[in-house]
mmCIF file of C-alpha atoms in Angstrom:
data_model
loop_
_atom_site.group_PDB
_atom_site.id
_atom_site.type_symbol
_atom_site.label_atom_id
_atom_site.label_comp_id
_atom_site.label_asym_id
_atom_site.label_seq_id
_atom_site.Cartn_x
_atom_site.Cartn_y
_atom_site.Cartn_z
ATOM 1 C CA UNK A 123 0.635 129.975 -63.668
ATOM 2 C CA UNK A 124 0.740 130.049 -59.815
ATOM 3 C CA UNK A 125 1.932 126.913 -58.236
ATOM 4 C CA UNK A 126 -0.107 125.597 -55.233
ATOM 5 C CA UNK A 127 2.221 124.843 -52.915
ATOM 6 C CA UNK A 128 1.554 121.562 -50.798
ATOM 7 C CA UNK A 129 0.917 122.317 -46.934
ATOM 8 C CA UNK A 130 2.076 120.051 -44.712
ATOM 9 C CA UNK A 131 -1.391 118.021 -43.053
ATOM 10 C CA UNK A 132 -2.676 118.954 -39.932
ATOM 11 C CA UNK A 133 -1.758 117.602 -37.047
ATOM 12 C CA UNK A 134 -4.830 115.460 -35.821
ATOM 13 C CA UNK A 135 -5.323 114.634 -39.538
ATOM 14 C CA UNK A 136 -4.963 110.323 -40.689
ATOM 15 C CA UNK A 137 -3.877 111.556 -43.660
ATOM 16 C CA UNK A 138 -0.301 109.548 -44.503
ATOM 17 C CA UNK A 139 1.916 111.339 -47.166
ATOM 18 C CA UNK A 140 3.754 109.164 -49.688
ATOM 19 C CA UNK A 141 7.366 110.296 -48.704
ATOM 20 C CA UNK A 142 6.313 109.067 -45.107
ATOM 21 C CA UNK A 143 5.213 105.269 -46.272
ATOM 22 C CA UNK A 144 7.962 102.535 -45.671
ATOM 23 C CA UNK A 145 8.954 100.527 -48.642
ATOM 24 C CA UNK A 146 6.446 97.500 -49.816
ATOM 25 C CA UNK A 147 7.413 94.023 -48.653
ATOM 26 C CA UNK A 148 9.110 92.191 -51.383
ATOM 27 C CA UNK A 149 5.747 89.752 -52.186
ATOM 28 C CA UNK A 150 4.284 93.723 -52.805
ATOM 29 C CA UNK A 151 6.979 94.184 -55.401
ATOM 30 C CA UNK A 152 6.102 90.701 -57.282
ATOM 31 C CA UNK A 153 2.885 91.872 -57.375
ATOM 32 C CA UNK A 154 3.869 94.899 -58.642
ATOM 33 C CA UNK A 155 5.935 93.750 -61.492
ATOM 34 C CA UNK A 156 3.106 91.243 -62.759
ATOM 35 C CA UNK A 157 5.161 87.854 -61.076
ATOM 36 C CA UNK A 158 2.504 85.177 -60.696
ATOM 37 C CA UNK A 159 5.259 82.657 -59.815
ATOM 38 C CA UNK A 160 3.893 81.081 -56.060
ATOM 39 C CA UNK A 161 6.264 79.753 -53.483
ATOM 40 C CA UNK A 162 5.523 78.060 -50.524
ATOM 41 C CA UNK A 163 5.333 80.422 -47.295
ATOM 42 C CA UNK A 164 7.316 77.133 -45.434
ATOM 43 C CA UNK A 165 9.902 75.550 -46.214
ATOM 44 C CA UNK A 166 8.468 71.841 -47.467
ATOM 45 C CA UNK A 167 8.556 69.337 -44.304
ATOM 46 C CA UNK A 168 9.255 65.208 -44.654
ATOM 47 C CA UNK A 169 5.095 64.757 -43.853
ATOM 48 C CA UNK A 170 4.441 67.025 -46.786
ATOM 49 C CA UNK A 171 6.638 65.778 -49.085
ATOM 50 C CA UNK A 172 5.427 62.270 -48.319
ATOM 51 C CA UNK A 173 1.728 63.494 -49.385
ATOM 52 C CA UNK A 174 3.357 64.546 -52.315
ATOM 53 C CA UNK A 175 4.748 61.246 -53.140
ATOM 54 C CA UNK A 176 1.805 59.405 -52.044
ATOM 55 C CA UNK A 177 -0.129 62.172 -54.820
ATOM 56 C CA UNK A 178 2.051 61.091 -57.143
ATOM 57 C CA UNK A 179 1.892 56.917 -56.618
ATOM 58 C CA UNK A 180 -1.837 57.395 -56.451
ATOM 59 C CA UNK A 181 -2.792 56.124 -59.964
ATOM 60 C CA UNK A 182 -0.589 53.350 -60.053
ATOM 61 C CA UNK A 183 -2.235 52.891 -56.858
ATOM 62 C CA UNK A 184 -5.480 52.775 -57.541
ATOM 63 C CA UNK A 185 -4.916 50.656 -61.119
ATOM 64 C CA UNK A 186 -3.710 47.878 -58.437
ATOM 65 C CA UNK A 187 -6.075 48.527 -55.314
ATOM 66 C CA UNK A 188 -8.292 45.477 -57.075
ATOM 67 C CA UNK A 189 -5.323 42.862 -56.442
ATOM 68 C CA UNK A 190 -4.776 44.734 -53.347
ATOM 69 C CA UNK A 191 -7.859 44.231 -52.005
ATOM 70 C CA UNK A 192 -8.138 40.718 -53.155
ATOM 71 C CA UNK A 193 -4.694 39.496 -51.659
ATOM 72 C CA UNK A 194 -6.236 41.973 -48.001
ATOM 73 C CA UNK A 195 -9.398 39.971 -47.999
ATOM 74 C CA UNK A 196 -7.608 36.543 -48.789
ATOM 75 C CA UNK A 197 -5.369 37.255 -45.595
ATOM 76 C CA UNK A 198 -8.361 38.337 -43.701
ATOM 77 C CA UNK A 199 -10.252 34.731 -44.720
ATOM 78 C CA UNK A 200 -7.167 32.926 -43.795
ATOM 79 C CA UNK A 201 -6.833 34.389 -40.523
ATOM 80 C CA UNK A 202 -10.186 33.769 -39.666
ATOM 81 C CA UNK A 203 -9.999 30.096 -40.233
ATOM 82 C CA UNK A 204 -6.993 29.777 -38.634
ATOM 83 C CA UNK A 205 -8.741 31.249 -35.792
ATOM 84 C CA UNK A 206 -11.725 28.927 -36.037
ATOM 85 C CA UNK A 207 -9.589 26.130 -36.537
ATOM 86 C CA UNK A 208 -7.578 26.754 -33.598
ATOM 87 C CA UNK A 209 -11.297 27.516 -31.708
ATOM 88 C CA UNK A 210 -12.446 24.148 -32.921
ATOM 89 C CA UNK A 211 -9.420 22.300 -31.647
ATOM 90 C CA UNK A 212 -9.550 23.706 -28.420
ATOM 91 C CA UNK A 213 -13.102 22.408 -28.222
ATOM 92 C CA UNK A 214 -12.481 19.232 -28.881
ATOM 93 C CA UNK A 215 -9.927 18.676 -26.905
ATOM 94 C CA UNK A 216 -11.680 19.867 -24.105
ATOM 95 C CA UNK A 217 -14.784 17.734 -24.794
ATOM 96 C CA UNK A 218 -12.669 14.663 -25.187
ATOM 97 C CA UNK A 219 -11.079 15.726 -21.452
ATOM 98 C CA UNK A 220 -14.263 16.141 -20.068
ATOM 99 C CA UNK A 221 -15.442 12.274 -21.443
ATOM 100 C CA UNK A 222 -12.644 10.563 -20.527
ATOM 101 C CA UNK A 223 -13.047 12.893 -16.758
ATOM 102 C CA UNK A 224 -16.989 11.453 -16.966
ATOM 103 C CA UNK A 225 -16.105 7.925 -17.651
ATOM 104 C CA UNK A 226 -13.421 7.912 -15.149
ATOM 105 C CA UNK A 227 -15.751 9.304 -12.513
ATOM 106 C CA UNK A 228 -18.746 7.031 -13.685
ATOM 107 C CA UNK A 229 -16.230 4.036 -13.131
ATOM 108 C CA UNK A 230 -14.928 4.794 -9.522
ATOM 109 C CA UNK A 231 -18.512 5.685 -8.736
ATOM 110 C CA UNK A 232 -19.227 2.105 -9.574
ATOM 111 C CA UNK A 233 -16.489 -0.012 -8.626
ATOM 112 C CA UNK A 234 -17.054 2.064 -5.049
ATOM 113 C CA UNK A 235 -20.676 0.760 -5.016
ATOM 114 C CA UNK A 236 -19.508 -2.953 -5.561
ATOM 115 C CA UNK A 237 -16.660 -2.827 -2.759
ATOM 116 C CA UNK A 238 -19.830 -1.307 -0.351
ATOM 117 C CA UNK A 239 -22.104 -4.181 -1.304
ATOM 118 C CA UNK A 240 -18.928 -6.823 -0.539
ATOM 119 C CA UNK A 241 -18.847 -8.598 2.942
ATOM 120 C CA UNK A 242 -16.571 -10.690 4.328
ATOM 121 C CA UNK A 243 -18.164 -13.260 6.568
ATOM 122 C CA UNK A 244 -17.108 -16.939 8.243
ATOM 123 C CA UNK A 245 -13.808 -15.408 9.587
ATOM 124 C CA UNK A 246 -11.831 -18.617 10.442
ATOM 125 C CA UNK A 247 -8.706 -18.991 12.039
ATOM 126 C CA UNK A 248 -6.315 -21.932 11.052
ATOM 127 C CA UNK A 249 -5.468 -24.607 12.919
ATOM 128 C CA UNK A 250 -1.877 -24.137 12.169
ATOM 129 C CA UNK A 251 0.717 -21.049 13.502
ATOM 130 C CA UNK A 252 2.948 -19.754 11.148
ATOM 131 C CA UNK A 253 5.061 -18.814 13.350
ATOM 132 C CA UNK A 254 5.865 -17.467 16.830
ATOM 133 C CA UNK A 255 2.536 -14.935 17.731
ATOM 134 C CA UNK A 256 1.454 -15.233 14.082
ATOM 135 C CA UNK A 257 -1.259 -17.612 12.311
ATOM 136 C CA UNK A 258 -3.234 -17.562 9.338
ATOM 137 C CA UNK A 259 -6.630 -16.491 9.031
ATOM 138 C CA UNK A 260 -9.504 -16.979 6.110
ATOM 139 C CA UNK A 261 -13.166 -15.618 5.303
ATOM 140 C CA UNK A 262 -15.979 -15.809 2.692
ATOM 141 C CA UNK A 263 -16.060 -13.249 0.172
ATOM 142 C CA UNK A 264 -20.131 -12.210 -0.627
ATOM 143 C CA UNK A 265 -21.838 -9.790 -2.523
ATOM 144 C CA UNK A 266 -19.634 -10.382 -5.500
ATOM 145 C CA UNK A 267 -22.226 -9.319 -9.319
ATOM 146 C CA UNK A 268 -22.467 -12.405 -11.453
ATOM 147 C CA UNK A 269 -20.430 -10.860 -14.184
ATOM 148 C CA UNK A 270 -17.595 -9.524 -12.038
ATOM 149 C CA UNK A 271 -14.207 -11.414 -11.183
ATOM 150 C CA UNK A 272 -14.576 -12.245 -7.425
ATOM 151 C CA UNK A 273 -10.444 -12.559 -6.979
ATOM 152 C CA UNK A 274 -10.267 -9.266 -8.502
ATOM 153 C CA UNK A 275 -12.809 -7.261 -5.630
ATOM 154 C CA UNK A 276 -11.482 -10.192 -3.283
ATOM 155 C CA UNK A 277 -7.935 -8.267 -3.390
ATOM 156 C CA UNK A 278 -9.303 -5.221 -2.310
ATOM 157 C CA UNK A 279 -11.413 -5.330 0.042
ATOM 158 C CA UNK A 280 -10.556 -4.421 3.485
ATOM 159 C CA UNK A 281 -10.796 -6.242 6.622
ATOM 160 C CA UNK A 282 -10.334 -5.398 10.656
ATOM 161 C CA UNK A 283 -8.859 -8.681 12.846
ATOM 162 C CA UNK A 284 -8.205 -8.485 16.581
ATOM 163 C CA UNK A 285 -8.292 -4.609 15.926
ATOM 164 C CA UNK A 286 -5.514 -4.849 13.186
ATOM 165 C CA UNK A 287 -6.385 -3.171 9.790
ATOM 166 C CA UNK A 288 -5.589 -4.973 6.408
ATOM 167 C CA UNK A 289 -6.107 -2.892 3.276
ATOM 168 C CA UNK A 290 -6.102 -6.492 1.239
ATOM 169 C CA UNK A 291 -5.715 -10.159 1.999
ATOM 170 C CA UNK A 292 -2.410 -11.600 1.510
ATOM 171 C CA UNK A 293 -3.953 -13.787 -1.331
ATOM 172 C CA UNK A 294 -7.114 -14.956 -2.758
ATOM 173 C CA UNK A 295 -8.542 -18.154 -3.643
ATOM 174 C CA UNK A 296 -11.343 -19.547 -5.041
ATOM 175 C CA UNK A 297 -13.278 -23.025 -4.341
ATOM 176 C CA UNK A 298 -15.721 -24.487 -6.474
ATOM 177 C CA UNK A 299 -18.594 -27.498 -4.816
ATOM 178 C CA UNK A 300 -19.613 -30.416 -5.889
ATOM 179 C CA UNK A 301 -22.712 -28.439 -7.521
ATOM 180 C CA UNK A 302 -20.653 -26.296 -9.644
ATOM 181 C CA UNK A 303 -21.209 -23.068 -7.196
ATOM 182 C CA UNK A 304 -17.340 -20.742 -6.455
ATOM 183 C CA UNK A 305 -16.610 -19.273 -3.274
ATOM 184 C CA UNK A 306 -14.184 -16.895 -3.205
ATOM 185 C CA UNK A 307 -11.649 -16.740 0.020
ATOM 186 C CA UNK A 308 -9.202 -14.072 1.616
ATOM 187 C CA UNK A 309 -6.231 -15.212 3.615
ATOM 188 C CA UNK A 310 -4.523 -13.088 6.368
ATOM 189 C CA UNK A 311 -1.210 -13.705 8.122
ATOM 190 C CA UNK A 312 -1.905 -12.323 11.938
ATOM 191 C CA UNK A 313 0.421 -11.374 14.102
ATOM 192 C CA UNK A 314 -1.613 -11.049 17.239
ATOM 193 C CA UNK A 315 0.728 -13.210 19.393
ATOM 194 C CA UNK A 316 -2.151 -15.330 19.918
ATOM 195 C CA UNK A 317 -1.889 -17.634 23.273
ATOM 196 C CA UNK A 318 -1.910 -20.718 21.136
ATOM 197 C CA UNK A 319 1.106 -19.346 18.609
ATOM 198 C CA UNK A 320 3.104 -18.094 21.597
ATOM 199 C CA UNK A 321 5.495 -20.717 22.045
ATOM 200 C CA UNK A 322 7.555 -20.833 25.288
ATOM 201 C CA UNK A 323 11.429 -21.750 26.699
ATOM 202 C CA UNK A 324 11.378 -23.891 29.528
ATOM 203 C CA UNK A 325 14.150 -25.893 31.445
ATOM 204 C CA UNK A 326 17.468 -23.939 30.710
ATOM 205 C CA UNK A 327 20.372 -25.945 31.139
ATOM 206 C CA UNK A 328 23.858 -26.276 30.563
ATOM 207 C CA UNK A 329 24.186 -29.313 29.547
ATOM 208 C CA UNK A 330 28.125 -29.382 28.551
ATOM 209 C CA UNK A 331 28.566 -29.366 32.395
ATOM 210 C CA UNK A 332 27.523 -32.748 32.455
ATOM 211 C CA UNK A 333 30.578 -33.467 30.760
ATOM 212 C CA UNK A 334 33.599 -33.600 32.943
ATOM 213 C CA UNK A 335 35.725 -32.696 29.849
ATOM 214 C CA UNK A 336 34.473 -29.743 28.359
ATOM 215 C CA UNK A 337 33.400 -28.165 31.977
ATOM 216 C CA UNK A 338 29.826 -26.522 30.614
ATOM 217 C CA UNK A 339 32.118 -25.597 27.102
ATOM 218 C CA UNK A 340 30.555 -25.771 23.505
ATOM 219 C CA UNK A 341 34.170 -27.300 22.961
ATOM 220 C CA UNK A 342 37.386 -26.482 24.127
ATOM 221 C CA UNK A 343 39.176 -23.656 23.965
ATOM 222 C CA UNK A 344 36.085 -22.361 21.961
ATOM 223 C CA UNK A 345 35.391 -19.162 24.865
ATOM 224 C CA UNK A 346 31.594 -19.974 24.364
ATOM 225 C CA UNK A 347 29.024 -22.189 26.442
ATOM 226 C CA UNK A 348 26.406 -24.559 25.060
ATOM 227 C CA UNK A 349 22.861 -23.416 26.868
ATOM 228 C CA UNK A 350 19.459 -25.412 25.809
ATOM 229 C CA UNK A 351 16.143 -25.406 26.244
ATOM 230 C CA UNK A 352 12.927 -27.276 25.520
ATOM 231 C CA UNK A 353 10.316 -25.358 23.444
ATOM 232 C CA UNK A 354 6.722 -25.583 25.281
ATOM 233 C CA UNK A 355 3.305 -24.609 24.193
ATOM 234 C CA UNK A 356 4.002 -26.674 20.561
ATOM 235 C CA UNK A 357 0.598 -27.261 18.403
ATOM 236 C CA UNK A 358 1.796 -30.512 16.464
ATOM 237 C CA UNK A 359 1.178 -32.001 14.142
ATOM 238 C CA UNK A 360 0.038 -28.519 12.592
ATOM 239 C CA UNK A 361 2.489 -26.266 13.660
ATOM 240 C CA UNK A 362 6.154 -26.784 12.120
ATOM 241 C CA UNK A 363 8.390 -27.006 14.423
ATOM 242 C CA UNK A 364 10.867 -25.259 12.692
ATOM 243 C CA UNK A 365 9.159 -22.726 12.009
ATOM 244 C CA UNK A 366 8.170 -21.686 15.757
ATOM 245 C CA UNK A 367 11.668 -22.928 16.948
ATOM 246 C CA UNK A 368 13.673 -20.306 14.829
ATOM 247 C CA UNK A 369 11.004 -17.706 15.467
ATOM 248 C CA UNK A 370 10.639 -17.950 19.431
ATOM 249 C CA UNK A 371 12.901 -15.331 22.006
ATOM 250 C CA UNK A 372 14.150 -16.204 25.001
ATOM 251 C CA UNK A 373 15.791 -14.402 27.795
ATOM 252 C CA UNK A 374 18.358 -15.896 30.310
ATOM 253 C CA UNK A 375 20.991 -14.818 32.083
ATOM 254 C CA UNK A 376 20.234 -11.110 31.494
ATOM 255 C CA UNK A 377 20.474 -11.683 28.213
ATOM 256 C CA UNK A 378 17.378 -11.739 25.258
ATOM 257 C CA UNK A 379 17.806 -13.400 22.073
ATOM 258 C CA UNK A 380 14.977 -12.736 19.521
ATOM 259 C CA UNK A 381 16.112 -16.926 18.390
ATOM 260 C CA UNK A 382 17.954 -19.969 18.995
ATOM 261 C CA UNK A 383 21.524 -20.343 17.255
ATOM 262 C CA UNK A 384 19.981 -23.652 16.346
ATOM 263 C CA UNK A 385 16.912 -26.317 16.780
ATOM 264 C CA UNK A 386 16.892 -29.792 17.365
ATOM 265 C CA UNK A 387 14.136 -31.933 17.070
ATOM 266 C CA UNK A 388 13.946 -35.880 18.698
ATOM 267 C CA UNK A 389 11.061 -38.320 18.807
ATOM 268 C CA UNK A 390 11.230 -38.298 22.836
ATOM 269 C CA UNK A 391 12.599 -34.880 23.784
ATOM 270 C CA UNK A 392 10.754 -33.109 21.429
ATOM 271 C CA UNK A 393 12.176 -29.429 19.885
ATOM 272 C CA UNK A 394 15.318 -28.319 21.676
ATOM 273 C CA UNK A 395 16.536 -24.315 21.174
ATOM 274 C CA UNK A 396 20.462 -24.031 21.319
ATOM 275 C CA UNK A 397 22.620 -20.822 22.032
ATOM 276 C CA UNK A 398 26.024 -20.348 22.474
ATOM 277 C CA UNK A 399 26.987 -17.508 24.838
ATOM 278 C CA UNK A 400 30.223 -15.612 24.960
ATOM 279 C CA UNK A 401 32.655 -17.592 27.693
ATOM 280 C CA UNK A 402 36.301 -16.251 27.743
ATOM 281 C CA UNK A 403 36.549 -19.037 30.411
ATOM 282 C CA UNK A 404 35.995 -22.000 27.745
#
């Protein structure tokens, strides 16, 4: 029996003898042997064995995904109308601003159109001073609506006397004829240092001199000297003597005093103003 003997291959040949091969990879040798046991290539990771839990919960999961969905849509209804509630509030309150905003604007607009249409007229000046500079003034109120309160738009309306501004009278009244008909009237205290309220000092004298005890002295030992003076340029029987006495300044001897330390009044020497200057002589 002759024996072929094996040549070796060629050298260009692809030819790969089995003594040459490396050994199989072990999965080769599973296959090999008939295993049909599979393995994962990886080792498992957390996201994969979470998709294997969530495989496994998924038919309890889908016996409750009725309630589920009920309870989801319930939230989803209440926070809609939570929403729209919160939507409907905010339009409210804005539409109740915006009123009250109208109303508030509707109201200035008129009560601006009544103090426009208001006049004061007869300006009048009293016969009386207040006192020193200052005297009282009043005028007619017109243009005041049948159904408004004329002491009401009589307190503010404004008013320009001898160039002085007064945002309001000092206070209203209101004076009703013999036929029934009301006037309304604002008074003004003036201090425009009118000619007429401008009372004067006139005739200083030191009338303690005249007195050969007290040597021109308030009183002895006192260190102060009695001045007077007469008070000229009195209105009676309107003006009050007091009044203009203790409101009048004076200057003499270098000195101004915005008042008299006292007044005096007599039926024949009329008002008197009194001072008593500093005298380290009496």
């Amino acid at each position: 029996m002759t024996h072929s003997k094996s040549l070796p291959p060629p050298r260009n040949s692809n030819t790969i003898s089995s003594s040459s091969l490396a050994p199989p990879p072990p999965y080769s040798e599973d296959i090999e042997r008939g295993v049909t046991e599979t393995s994962s290539l990886y080792p498992v990771t957390q996201f994969q064995g979470k998709l294997q839990s969530e495989s496994m919960l998924a038919p309890y999961q889908a016996e409750q995904s009725p309630n589920t969905r009920s309870l989801s849509a319930y939230r989803y209804q209440s926070r809609s109308a939570s929403s729209s509630c919160k939507t409907l509030r905010t339009i409210l309150v804005f539409s109740i601003v915006a009123i009250i905003f109208t109303l508030y604007l509707h109201e200035r607009m008129k009560n601006q159109l009544i103090l426009d249409g208001l006049t004061w007229t007869e300006l009048t000046a009293s016969n009386r001073c207040l006192r020193y500079g200052t005297r009282e003034y009043s005028a007619l109120l017109r243009g005041v609506p049948n159904d408004e309160d004329g002491v009401q738009w009589c307190k503010g309306k404004k008013i320009t006397i001898h160039g002085i501004h007064f945002k309001k009278p000092a206070h209203c009244t209101i004076d009703v004829d013999k036929s029934g008909t009301s006037r309304v009237y604002g008074h003004w205290i003036v201090e425009s240092k009118e000619p007429s309220c401008r009372t004067v000092w006139e005739d200083f004298r030191d009338k303690a001199r005249l007195s050969s005890f007290s040597l021109g002295c308030a009183a002895k030992g006192s260190k102060y000297r009695r001045i007077e003076a007469h008070m000229g340029n009195h209105q009676p029987p309107w003006d009050n003597w007091r009044e203009m006495c203790s409101t009048t300044p004076a200057d003499y001897g270098g000195h101004h005093f915005d008042r008299p330390d006292s007044c005096d009044w007599s039926f024949f020497g009329g008002v008197t103003g009194v001072w008593f200057l500093k005298d380290e002589s009496c």
